[in-house]
mmCIF file of C-alpha atoms in Angstrom:
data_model
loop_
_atom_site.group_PDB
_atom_site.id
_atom_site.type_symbol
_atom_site.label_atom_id
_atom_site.label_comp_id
_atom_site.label_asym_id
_atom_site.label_seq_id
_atom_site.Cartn_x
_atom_site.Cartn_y
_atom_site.Cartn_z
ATOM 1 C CA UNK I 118 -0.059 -27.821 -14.415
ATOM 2 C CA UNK I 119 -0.882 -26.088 -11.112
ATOM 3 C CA UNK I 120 2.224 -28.005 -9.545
ATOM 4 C CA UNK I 121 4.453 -26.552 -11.966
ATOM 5 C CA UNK I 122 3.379 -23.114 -11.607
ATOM 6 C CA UNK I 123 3.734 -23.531 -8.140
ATOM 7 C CA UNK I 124 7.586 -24.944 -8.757
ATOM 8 C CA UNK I 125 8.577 -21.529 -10.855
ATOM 9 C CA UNK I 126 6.647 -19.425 -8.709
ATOM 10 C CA UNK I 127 8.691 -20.814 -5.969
ATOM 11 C CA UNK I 128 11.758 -20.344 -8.129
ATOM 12 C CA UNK I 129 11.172 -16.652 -8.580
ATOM 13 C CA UNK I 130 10.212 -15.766 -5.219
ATOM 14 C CA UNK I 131 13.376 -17.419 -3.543
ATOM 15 C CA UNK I 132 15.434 -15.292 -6.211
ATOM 16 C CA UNK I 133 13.674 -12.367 -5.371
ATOM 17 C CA UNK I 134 14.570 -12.839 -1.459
ATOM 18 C CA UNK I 135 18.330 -13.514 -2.474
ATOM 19 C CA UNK I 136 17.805 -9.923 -4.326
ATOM 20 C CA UNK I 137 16.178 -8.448 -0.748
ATOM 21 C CA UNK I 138 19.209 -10.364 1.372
ATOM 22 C CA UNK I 139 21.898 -8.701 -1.332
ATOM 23 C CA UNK I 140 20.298 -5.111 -0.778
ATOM 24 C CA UNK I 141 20.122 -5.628 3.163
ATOM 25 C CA UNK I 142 23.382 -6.760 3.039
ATOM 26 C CA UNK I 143 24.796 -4.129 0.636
ATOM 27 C CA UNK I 144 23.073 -0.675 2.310
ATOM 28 C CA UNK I 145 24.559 1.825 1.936
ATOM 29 C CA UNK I 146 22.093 3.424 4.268
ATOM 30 C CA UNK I 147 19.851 1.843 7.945
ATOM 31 C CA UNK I 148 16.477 3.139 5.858
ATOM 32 C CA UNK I 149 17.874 0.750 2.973
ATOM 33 C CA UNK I 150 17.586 -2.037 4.960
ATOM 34 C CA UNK I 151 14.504 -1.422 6.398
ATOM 35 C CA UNK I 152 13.060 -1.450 3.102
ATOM 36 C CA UNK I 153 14.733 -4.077 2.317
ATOM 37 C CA UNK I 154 13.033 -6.026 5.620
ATOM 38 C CA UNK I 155 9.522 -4.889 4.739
ATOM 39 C CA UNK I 156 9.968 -6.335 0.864
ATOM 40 C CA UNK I 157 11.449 -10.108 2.364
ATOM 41 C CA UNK I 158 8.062 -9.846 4.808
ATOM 42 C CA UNK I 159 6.240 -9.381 1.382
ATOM 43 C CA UNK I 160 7.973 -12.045 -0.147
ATOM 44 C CA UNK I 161 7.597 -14.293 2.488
ATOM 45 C CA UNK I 162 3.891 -13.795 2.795
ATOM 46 C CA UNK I 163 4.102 -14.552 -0.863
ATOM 47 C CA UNK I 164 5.734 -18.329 -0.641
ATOM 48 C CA UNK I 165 3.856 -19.242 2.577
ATOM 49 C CA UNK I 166 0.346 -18.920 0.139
ATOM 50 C CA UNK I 167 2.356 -20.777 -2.973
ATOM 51 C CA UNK I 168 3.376 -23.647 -0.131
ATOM 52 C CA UNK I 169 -0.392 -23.253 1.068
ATOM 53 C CA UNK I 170 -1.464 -24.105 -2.838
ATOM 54 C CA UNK I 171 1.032 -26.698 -3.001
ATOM 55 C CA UNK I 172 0.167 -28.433 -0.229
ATOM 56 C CA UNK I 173 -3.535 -27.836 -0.667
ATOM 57 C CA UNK I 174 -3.682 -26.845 3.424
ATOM 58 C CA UNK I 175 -5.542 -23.401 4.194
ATOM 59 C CA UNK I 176 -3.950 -23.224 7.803
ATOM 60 C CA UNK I 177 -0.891 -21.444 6.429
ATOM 61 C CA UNK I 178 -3.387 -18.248 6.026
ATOM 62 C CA UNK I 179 -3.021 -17.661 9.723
ATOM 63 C CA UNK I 180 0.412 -17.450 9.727
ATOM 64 C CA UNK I 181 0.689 -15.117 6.532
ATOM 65 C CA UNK I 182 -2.020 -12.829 8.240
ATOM 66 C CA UNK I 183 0.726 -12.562 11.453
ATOM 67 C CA UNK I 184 3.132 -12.013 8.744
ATOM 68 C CA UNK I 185 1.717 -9.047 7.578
ATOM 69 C CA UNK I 186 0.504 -7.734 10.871
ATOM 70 C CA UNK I 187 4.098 -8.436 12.324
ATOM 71 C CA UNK I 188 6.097 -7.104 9.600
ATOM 72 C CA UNK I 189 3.894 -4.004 9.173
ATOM 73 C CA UNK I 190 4.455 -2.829 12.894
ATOM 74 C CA UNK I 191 8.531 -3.568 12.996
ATOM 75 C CA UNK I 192 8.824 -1.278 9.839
ATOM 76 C CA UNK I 193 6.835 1.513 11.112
ATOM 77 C CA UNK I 194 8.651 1.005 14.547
ATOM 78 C CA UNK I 195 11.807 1.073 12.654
ATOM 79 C CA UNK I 196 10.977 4.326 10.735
ATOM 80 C CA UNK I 197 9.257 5.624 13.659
ATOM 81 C CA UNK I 198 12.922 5.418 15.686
ATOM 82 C CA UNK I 199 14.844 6.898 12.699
ATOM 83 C CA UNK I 200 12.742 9.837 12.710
ATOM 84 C CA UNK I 201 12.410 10.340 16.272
ATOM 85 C CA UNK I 202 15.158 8.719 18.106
ATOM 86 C CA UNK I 203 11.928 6.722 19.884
ATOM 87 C CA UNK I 204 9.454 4.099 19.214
ATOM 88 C CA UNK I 205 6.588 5.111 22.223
ATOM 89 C CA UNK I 206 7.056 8.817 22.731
ATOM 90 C CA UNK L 284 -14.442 -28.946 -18.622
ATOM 91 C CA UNK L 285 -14.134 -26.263 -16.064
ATOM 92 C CA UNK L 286 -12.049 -27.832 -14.149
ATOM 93 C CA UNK L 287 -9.429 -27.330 -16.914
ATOM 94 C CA UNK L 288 -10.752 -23.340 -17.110
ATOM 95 C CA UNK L 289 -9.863 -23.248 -13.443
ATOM 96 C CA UNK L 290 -6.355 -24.883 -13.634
ATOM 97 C CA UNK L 291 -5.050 -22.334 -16.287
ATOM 98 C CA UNK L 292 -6.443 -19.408 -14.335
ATOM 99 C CA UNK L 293 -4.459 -20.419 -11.199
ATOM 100 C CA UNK L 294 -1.613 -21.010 -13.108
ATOM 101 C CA UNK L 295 -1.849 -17.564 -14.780
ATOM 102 C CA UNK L 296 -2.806 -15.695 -11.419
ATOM 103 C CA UNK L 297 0.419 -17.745 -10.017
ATOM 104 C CA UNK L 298 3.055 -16.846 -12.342
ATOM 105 C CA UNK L 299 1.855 -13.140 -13.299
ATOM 106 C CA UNK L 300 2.602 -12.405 -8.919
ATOM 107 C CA UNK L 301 5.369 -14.053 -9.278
ATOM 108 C CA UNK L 302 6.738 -12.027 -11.727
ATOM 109 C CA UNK L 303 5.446 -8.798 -9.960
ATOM 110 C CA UNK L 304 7.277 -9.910 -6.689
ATOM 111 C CA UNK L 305 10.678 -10.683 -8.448
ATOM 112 C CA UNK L 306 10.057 -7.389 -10.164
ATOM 113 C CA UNK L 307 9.930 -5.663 -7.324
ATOM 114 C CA UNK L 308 12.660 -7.231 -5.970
ATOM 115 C CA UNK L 309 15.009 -6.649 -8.726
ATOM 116 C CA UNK L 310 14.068 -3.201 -8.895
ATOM 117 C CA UNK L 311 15.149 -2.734 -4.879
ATOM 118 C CA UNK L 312 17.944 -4.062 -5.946
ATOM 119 C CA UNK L 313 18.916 -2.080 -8.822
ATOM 120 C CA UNK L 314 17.829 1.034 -8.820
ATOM 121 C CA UNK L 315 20.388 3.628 -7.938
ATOM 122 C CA UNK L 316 19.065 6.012 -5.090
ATOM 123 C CA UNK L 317 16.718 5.622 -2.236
ATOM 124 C CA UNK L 318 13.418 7.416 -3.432
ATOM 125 C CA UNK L 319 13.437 5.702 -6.503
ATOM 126 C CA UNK L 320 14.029 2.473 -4.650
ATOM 127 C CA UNK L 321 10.991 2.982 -3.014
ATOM 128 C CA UNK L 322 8.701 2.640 -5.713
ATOM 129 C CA UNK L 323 9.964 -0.531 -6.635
ATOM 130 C CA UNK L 324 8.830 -2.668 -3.776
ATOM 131 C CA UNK L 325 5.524 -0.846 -2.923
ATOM 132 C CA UNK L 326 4.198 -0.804 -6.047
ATOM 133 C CA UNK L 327 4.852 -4.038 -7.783
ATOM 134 C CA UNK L 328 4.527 -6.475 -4.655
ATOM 135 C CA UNK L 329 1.044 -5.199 -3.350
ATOM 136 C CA UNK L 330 -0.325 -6.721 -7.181
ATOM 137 C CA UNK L 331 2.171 -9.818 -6.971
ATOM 138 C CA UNK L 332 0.513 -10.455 -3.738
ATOM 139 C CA UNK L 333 -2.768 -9.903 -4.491
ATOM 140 C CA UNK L 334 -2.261 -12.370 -7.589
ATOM 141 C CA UNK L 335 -1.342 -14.486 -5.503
ATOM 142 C CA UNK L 336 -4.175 -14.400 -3.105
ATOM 143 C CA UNK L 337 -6.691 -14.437 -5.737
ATOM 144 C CA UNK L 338 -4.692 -17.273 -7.199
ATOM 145 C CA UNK L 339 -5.242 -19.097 -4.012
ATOM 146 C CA UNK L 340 -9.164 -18.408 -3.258
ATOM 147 C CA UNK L 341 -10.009 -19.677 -7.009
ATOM 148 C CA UNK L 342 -7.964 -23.320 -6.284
ATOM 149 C CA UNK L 343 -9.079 -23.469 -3.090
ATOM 150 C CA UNK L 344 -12.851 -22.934 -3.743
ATOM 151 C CA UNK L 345 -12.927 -24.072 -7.193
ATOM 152 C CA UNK L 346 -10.547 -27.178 -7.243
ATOM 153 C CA UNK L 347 -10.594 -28.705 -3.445
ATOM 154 C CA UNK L 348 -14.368 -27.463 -2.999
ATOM 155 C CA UNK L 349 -13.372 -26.021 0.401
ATOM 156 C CA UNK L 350 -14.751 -21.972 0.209
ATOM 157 C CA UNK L 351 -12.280 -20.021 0.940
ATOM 158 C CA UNK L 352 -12.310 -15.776 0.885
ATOM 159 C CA UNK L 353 -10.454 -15.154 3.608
ATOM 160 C CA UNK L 354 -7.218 -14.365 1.375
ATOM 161 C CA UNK L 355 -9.310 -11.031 0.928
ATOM 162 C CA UNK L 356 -8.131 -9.712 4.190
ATOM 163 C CA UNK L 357 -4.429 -10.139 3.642
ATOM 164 C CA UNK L 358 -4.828 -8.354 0.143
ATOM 165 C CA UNK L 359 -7.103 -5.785 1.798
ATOM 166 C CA UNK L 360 -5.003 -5.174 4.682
ATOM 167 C CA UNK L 361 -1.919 -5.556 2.335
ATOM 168 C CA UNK L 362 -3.498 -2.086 0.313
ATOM 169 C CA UNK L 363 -3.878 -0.669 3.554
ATOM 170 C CA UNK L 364 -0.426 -0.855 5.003
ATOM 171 C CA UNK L 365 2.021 -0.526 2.138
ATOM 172 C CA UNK L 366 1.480 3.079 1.452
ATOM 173 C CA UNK L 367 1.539 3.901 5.614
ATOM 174 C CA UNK L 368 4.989 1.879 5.386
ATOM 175 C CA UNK L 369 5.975 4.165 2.305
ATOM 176 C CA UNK L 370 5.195 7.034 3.303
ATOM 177 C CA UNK L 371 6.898 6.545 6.960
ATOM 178 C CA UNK L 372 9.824 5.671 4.806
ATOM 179 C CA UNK L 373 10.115 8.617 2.887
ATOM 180 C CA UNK L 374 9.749 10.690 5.624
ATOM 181 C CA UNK L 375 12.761 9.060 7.456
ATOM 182 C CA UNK L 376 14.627 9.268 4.484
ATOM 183 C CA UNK L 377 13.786 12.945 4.224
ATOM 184 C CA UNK L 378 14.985 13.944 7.433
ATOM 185 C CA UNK L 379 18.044 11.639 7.431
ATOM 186 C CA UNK L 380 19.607 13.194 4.341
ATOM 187 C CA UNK L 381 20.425 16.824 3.731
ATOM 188 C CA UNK L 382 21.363 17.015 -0.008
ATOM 189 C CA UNK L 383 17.573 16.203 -0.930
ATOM 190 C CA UNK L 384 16.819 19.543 0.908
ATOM 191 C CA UNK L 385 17.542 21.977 -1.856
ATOM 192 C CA UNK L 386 15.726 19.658 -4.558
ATOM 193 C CA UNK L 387 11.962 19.810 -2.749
ATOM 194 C CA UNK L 388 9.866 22.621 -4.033
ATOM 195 C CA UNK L 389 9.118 25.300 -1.988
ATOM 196 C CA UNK L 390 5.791 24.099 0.348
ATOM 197 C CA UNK L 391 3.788 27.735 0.307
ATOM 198 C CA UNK L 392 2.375 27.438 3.685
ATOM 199 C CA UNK L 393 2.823 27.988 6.978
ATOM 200 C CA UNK L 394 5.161 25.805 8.965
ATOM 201 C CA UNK L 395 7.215 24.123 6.303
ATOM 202 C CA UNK L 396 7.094 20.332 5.363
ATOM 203 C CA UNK L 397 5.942 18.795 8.410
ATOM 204 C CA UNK L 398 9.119 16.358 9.036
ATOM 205 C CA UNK L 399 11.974 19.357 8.312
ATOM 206 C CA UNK L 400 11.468 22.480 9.126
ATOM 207 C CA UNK L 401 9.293 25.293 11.330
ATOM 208 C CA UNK L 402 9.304 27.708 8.079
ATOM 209 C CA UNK L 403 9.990 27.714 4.642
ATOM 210 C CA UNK L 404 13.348 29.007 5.422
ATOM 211 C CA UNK L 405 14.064 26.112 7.391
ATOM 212 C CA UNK L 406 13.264 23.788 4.331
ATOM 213 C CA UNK L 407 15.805 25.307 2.126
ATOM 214 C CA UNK L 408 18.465 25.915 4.791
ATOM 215 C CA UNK L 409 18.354 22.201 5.922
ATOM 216 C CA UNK L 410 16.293 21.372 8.742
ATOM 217 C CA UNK L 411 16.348 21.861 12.508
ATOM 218 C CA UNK H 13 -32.391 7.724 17.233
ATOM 219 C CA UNK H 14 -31.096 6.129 14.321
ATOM 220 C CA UNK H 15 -28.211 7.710 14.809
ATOM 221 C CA UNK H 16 -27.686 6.438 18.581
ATOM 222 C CA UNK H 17 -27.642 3.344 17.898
ATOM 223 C CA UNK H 18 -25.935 3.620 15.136
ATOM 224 C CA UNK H 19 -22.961 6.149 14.564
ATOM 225 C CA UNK H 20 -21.225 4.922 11.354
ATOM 226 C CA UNK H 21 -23.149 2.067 9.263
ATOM 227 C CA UNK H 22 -20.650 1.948 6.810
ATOM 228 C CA UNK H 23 -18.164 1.047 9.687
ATOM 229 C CA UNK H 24 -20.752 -2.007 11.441
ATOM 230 C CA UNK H 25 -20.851 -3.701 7.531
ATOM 231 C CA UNK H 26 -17.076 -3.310 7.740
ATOM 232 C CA UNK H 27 -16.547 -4.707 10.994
ATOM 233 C CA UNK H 28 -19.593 -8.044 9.736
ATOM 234 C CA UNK H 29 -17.575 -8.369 6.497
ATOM 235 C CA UNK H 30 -14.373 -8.715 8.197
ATOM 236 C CA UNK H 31 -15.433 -10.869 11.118
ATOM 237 C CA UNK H 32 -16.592 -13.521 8.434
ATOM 238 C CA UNK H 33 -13.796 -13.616 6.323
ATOM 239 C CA UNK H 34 -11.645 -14.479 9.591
ATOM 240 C CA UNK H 35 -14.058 -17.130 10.602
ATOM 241 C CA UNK H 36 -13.793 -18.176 6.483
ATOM 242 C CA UNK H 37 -17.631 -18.844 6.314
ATOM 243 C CA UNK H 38 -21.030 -17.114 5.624
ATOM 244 C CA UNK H 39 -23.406 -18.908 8.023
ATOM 245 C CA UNK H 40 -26.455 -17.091 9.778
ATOM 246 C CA UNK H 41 -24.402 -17.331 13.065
ATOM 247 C CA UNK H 42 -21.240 -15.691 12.158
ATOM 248 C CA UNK H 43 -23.362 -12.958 10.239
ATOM 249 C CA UNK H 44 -25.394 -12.532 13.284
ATOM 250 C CA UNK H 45 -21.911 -12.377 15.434
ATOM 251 C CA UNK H 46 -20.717 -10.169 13.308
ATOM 252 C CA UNK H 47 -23.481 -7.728 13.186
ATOM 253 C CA UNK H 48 -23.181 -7.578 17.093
ATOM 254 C CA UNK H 49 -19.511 -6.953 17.012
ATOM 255 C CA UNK H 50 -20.038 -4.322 14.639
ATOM 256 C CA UNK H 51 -23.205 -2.674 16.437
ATOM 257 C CA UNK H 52 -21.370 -2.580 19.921
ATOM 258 C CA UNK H 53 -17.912 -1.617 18.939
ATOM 259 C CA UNK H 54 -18.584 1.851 16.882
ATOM 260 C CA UNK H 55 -21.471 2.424 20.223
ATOM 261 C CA UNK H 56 -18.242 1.907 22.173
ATOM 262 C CA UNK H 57 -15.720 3.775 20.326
ATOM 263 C CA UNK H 58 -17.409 6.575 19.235
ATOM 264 C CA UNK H 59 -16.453 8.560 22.676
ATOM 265 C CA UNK H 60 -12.763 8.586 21.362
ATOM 266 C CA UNK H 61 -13.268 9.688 17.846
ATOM 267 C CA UNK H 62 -14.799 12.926 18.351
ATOM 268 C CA UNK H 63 -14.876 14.935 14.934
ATOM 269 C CA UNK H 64 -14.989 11.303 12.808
ATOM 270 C CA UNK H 65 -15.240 11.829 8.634
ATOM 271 C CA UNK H 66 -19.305 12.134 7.983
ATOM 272 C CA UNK H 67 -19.636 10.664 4.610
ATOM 273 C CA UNK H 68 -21.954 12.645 1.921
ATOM 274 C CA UNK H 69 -22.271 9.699 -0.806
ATOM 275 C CA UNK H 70 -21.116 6.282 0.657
ATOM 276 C CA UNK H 71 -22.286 4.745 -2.507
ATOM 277 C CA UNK H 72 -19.211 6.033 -4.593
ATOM 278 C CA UNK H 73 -16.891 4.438 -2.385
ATOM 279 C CA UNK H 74 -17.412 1.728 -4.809
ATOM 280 C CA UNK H 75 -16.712 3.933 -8.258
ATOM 281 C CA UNK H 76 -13.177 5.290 -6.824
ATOM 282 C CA UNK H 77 -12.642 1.635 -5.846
ATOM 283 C CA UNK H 78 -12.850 0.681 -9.296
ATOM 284 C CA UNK H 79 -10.793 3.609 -10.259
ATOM 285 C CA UNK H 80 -8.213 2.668 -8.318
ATOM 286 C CA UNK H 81 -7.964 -0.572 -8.506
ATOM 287 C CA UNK H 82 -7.285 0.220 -12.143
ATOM 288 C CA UNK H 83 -4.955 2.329 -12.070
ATOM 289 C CA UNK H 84 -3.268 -0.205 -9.495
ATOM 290 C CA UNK H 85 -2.680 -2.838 -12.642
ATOM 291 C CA UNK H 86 -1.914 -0.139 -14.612
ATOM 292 C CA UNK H 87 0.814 1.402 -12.695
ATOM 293 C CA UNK H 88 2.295 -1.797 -11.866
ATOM 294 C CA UNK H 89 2.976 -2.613 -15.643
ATOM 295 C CA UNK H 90 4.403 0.702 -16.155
ATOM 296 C CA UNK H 91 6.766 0.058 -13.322
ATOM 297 C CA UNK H 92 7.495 -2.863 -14.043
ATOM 298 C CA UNK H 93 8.684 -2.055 -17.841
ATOM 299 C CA UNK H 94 10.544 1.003 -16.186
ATOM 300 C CA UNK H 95 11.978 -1.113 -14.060
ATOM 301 C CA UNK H 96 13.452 -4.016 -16.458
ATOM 302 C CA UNK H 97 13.963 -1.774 -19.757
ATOM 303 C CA UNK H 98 15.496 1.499 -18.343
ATOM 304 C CA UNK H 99 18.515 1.983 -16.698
ATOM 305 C CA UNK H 100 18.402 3.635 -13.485
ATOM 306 C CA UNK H 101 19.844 6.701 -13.564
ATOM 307 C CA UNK H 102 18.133 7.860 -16.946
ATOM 308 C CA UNK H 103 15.220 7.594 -14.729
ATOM 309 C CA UNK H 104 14.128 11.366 -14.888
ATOM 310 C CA UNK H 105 12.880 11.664 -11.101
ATOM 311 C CA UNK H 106 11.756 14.643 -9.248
ATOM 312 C CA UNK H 107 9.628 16.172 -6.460
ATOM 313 C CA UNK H 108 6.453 17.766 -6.982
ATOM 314 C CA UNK H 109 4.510 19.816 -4.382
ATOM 315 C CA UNK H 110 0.120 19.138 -4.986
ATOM 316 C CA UNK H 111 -1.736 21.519 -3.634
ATOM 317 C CA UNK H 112 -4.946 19.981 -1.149
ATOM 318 C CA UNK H 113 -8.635 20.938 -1.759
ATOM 319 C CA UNK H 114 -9.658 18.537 1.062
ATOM 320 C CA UNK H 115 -9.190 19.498 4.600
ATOM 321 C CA UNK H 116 -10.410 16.318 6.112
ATOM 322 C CA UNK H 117 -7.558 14.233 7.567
ATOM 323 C CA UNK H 118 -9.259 10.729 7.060
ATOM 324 C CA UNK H 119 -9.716 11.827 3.341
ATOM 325 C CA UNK H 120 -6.324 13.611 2.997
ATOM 326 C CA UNK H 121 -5.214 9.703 3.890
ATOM 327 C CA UNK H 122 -6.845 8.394 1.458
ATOM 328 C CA UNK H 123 -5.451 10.559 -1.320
ATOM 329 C CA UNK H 124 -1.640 9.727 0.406
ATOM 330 C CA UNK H 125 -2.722 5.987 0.104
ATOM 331 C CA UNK H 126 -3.840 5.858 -3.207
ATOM 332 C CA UNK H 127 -1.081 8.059 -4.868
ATOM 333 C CA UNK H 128 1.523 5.710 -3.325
ATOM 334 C CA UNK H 129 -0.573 3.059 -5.172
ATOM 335 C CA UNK H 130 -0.887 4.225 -8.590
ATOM 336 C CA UNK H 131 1.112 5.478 -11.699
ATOM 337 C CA UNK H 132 4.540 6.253 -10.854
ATOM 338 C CA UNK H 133 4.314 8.342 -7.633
ATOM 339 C CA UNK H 134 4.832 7.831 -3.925
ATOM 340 C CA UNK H 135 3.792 10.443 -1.397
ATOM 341 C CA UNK H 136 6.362 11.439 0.691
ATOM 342 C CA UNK H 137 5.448 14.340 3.451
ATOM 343 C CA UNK H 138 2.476 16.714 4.182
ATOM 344 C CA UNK H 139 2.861 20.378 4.931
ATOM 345 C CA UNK H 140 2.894 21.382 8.457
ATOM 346 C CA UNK H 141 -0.459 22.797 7.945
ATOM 347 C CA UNK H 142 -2.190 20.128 5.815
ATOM 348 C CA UNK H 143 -2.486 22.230 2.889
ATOM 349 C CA UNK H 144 -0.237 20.744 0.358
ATOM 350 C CA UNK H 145 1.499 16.892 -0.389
ATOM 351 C CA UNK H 146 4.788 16.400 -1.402
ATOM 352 C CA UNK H 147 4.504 13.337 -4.030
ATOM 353 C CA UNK H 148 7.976 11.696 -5.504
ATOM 354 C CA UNK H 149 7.290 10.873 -9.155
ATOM 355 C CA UNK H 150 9.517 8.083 -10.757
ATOM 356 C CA UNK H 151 9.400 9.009 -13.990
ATOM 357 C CA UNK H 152 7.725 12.517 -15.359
ATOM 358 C CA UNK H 153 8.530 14.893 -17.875
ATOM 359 C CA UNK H 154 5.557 17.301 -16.673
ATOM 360 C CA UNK H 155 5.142 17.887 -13.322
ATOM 361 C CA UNK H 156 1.994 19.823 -14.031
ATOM 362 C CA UNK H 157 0.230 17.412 -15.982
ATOM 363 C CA UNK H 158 0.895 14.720 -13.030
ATOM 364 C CA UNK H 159 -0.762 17.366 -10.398
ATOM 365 C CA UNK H 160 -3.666 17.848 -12.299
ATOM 366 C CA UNK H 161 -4.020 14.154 -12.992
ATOM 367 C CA UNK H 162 -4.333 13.699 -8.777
ATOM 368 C CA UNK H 163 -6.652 16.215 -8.327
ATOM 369 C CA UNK H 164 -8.620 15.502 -11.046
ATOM 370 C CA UNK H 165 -8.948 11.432 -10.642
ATOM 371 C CA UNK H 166 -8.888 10.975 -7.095
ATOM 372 C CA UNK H 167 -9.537 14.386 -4.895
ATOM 373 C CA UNK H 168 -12.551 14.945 -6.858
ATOM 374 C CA UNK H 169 -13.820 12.103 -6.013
ATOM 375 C CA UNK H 170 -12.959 12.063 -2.765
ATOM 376 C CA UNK H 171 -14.633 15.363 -2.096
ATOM 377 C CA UNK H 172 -17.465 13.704 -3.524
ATOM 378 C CA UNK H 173 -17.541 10.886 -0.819
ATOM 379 C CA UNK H 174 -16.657 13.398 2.270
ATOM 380 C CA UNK H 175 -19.228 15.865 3.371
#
């Protein structure tokens, strides 16, 4: 039953990253895209736990974690350039 | 017998953050202007996550019989950081477009809203 | 004395809790790592956090969790049946300014964090001076009633937690 779950959970969250490509693709704006980045980290930290269940390995955490740490700073970095015109002022 | 217990919660915890990712997905995707795109995302994937997460601790602890909590700190840290990456958004995309200017209410206080303006007049007028 | 050796207890459990969850097990040694790390690093970083949040009540940290949390499900249910059974542009949107009791920065945070979080709204700017938020609501007929809401549910308790 588990395995299944996993399967349409997988499903859904590869549609919903086609979704996040189609909006960084489409714009119109750079912030749009950004946003668009930080949601396909989300979603990415979201299939590396379903492979993590459906492999039954707990050494994917680690590389969620970096997931989230990584994708946290390059949006704030991004934002912090849009609204400054700098990253390290 | 609980075995069977745990395998229907996963399942559950599994498909209801699915759903809350696509969710937010889809509503990224179709929403029609930035600020309400915004909600979308930061809303509905911090709970798909954390289903997920929660989904994860319960088969690994209950099913393989390897304890497992630290999914915690990706769903705490997760809570953390999506409103910070909100909020930095909405700024951005309050300084970067000028027609939102005349639809914020007026601030009543000294200095404006801190990303436009010096004074109120600033606010209304459109930023420095 | 107690206080010299130790400037923020809520911060050292923190720090213990955290450590083990990384290291993925409760054994005597990682608690008693833990409880180091989080003894010497507050000791060591207090000198660059002069005027740090004092808290009044630590214990109901733990009621406006559970509020929260809550109202975390909750909101993302509403959004999500915004979301899939509305169309987009009958979405009636708008900008609300709240007015701040707290003048705490680490609480005034908080209250950013948590109405990003819950039912409909996302903070989006502070006044210059700290003494109002601007909050984006998705989907409000009364802007009043959504002020009041904030202040009521979450600054209140806030103030509560922050001397």
């Amino acid at each position: 039953m588990i395995a299944t779950a996993c399967l349409i959970a997988l499903a859904a969250i590869s549609l919903a990253l086609l979704l996040n490509l189609y909006r960084l693709a489409v714009g119109p704006h750079a912030l749009d895209r950004v946003l668009a980045l930080d949601t396909m980290v989300i979603n990415a930290i979201g299939l590396i736990v379903v492979l993590g269940i459906w492999f039954g390995v707990t050494i994917f955490f680690e590389a969620a974690l970096l997931f989230a740490m990584v994708g946290f700073l390059s949006t704030v970095a991004f934002c912090k350039y849009l609204l400054r015109g700098n990253v390290i002022e | 017998m609980t075995a069977w217990i745990v395998d229907v919660g996963v399942t559950v915890l599994l498909l209801t953050g699915s759903f809350f990712l696509l969710v937010g997905s889809f509503g990224l995707a179709k929403l029609p202007d930035m600020m309400r795109r915004l909600h979308a995302p930061t809303k509905a994937t911090t709970l798909g996550i954390g289903a997920l997460l929660i989904a994860s601790m319960a088969y690994f602890t209950f099913s393989l019989g390897i304890p497992s909590f630290h999914e915690l700190l990706i769903t705490v840290f997760l809570f953390i950081t999506a409103p910070v990456t909100a909020h930095m958004i909405a700024k951005a995309h309050l300084l970067r477009d000028p027609e939102l200017r005349p639809r914020l209410p007026d601030v009543q206080a000294n200095g404006g809203w801190a990303t436009l303006g010096r004074s109120p007049q600033d606010t209304q007028r459109g930023g420095p | 004395m107690g206080m010299r050796l130790l400037p923020q207890p809520v911060l050292t459990l923190v720090i213990a809790a955290v450590w083990m969850a990384l290291a993925n097990s409760v054994s005597l040694g990682n608690a008693v790592l833990g409880l180091a790390l989080g003894l010497a690093v507050p000791l060591l970083t207090q000198a660059y956090w002069p005027d740090r949040p004092r808290f009044r009540n630590p214990w109901r940290i733990a009621d406006f969790a559970l509020v929260v949390l809550w109202d975390i499900i909750v909101s993302n249910i509403q959004v999500a049946r915004l979301i899939l059974f509305r169309r987009g542009d009958s979405l009636r949107s708008q900008f609300v300014r709240v007015p701040l009791d707290l003048t705490n920065a680490e609480a005034i945070t908080i209250l950013a964090g948590t109405i990003t979080m819950t039912p409909g709204t996302v903070s989006a700017d502070l006044s210059a001076d700290g003494t109002a938020i601007l909050v984006h609501c998705l989907e409000t007929d009364d802007p009043e009633a959504t002020v009041t809401a904030i202040k009521q549910r979450y600054e209140r308790r806030l103030m509560e937690i922050f001397a």
